[in-house]
Amino acid sequence: MLTGYLVVTNKEIENKLLIALGYIFSTIFWIGTFVLSYYFVDSHLDRFVEVAYIGLQKLVFSSFFAWLFYAASFKYGGSTSKYMVAKVFVPFSRLSYSIAMSEMLFIWYDITNSHQYFPADHYNEVILVSYIFLMCTALGFIVYLLFEAPSLNLIKIFIKPQTNISKVQIQRPEKID
């Protein structure tokens, strides 16, 4: 949502310093979430501090991805833009909305059913992220086939652009003698 809000309200950034600061802060946020997980998981802190860290970690980590997608959408991404437009991602381009909607369901399910917090430095996080990605892709594909594709096709059928023949003028070349 943050990326969509930035794209709609700000359009393009003309100041190169802001682009550089965006990359610097997003990199600090990305590295900071991994480094701070060692401190917060191994120490005996108050439960409130631990819960606050878990909540802020997701927000900071998602802001890193928000900047990446924002920068790539306006061609500030460099190698990130080249990676994201690779042909491997073309089949997933139609599923993006379905996956985004179904991913939140899996994350809520996982959060409500997990009784132990695993920081991103554990190998279990790789398994968990792979599981969420595969399940969201499968569920997103089913949602796309059942709901999005038929509704988009119905919209294309029923809402065609109306052209009035009297308003359409055929341009004929003038005869030059």
XYZ file of C-alpha atoms in Angstrom:
177
model
C 0.000 0.000 0.000
C 2.848 2.342 0.774
C 4.296 1.929 -2.706
C 0.954 2.593 -4.367
C 0.457 5.704 -2.264
C 3.909 7.025 -3.177
C 3.432 6.348 -6.877
C 0.041 8.081 -6.980
C 0.957 11.127 -4.904
C 4.573 11.827 -5.823
C 4.966 10.570 -9.364
C 8.680 10.913 -10.167
C 11.462 12.191 -7.956
C 13.669 14.726 -9.709
C 16.144 15.226 -6.876
C 19.009 12.723 -7.106
C 19.816 13.214 -3.414
C 16.383 11.879 -2.421
C 16.905 8.818 -4.595
C 20.288 8.164 -2.986
C 18.827 8.690 0.506
C 16.022 6.265 -0.311
C 18.539 3.578 -1.206
C 20.719 4.321 1.821
C 17.843 4.195 4.309
C 16.256 1.128 2.735
C 19.592 -0.695 2.894
C 20.051 0.333 6.535
C 16.521 -0.888 7.308
C 17.144 -4.192 5.530
C 20.452 -4.896 7.278
C 19.152 -3.557 10.591
C 16.308 -6.054 10.760
C 18.724 -8.955 10.491
C 21.361 -7.571 12.865
C 18.904 -6.516 15.571
C 17.237 -9.928 15.555
C 20.328 -11.369 17.305
C 20.006 -8.855 20.120
C 16.270 -9.112 20.678
C 15.878 -12.885 20.423
C 18.794 -13.971 22.610
C 18.369 -11.425 25.392
C 15.847 -11.574 28.202
C 13.854 -8.451 27.482
C 10.430 -7.378 28.574
C 7.607 -8.913 26.535
C 6.400 -5.454 25.453
C 9.810 -4.620 23.936
C 9.901 -7.966 22.151
C 6.410 -7.506 20.685
C 7.233 -3.921 19.670
C 10.368 -5.147 17.899
C 8.459 -7.857 16.042
C 5.858 -5.337 14.882
C 8.394 -2.700 13.887
C 10.601 -5.256 12.149
C 7.816 -6.122 9.700
C 7.062 -2.437 9.085
C 10.705 -1.514 8.494
C 11.347 -4.562 6.322
C 8.241 -3.844 4.226
C 9.343 -0.223 3.785
C 12.590 -1.577 2.296
C 10.584 -3.495 -0.300
C 8.284 -0.516 -0.841
C 11.264 1.637 -1.806
C 12.621 -1.056 -4.123
C 9.337 -1.333 -5.997
C 8.878 2.431 -6.090
C 12.380 2.966 -7.456
C 11.977 0.196 -9.997
C 8.626 1.552 -11.208
C 10.277 4.845 -12.213
C 13.469 3.299 -13.601
C 15.657 4.363 -10.679
C 16.283 0.731 -9.864
C 19.381 0.033 -11.952
C 20.151 -3.675 -11.629
C 16.989 -4.170 -9.559
C 14.860 -2.949 -12.469
C 16.688 -5.250 -14.867
C 16.103 -8.181 -12.521
C 12.407 -7.424 -12.041
C 11.644 -7.185 -15.781
C 13.179 -10.571 -16.513
C 11.077 -12.913 -18.635
C 10.836 -15.357 -15.732
C 8.343 -13.042 -13.969
C 6.000 -12.632 -16.954
C 3.686 -15.542 -15.977
C 3.288 -14.038 -12.497
C 2.384 -10.554 -13.742
C -1.310 -11.395 -14.068
C -1.415 -13.005 -10.639
C -0.017 -10.087 -8.686
C -3.315 -8.820 -7.282
C -4.549 -12.302 -6.365
C -1.272 -13.193 -4.694
C -1.190 -9.951 -2.751
C -4.708 -10.537 -1.466
C -4.153 -14.190 -0.580
C -0.715 -13.652 0.971
C -2.196 -11.664 3.820
C -4.530 -14.561 4.642
C -1.595 -16.951 4.930
C 0.396 -14.502 7.023
C -2.535 -14.005 9.409
C -3.006 -17.762 9.612
C 0.670 -18.305 10.330
C 0.826 -15.552 12.944
C -2.225 -16.816 14.799
C -1.043 -20.433 14.798
C 2.658 -20.018 15.552
C 3.634 -20.123 19.190
C 7.317 -19.446 18.698
C 9.055 -16.533 17.023
C 11.771 -17.418 14.517
C 13.936 -14.485 13.429
C 15.129 -14.211 9.860
C 18.544 -15.664 10.676
C 17.164 -19.178 11.208
C 16.880 -21.674 8.395
C 13.205 -22.134 9.296
C 12.503 -18.674 7.894
C 13.567 -19.831 4.424
C 11.173 -22.756 4.645
C 8.387 -20.509 5.928
C 8.872 -17.894 3.203
C 8.983 -20.610 0.524
C 5.807 -22.158 1.922
C 3.978 -18.826 1.985
C 5.129 -17.964 -1.551
C 4.089 -21.326 -3.012
C 0.751 -21.432 -1.225
C -0.038 -17.821 -2.135
C 0.878 -18.446 -5.755
C -1.366 -21.518 -5.899
C -4.242 -19.765 -4.131
C -3.717 -16.627 -6.212
C -3.840 -18.663 -9.419
C -7.112 -20.294 -8.339
C -8.598 -16.913 -7.373
C -7.429 -15.454 -10.685
C -8.996 -18.270 -12.712
C -12.269 -18.285 -10.782
C -12.874 -14.576 -10.241
C -10.475 -12.113 -11.852
C -10.184 -13.505 -15.376
C -13.948 -14.009 -15.906
C -14.801 -10.610 -14.447
C -12.181 -8.863 -16.589
C -13.468 -10.605 -19.701
C -17.074 -9.704 -18.840
C -16.067 -6.090 -18.363
C -14.350 -6.120 -21.762
C -17.467 -7.594 -23.388
C -20.080 -5.344 -21.789
C -18.161 -2.085 -21.625
C -16.929 -1.525 -25.142
C -15.941 1.936 -26.287
C -18.849 3.493 -28.174
C -17.880 4.988 -31.506
C -20.342 7.088 -33.434
C -19.933 6.635 -37.174
C -20.947 10.211 -37.888
C -18.144 11.501 -35.670
C -15.505 9.286 -37.210
C -14.010 10.998 -40.214
C -12.009 9.122 -42.721
C -9.090 11.174 -43.885
C -8.655 10.957 -47.603
C -5.615 12.312 -49.343
C -6.224 15.545 -51.200
C -5.853 15.506 -54.911
C -2.963 17.705 -55.926
C -2.725 18.662 -59.629
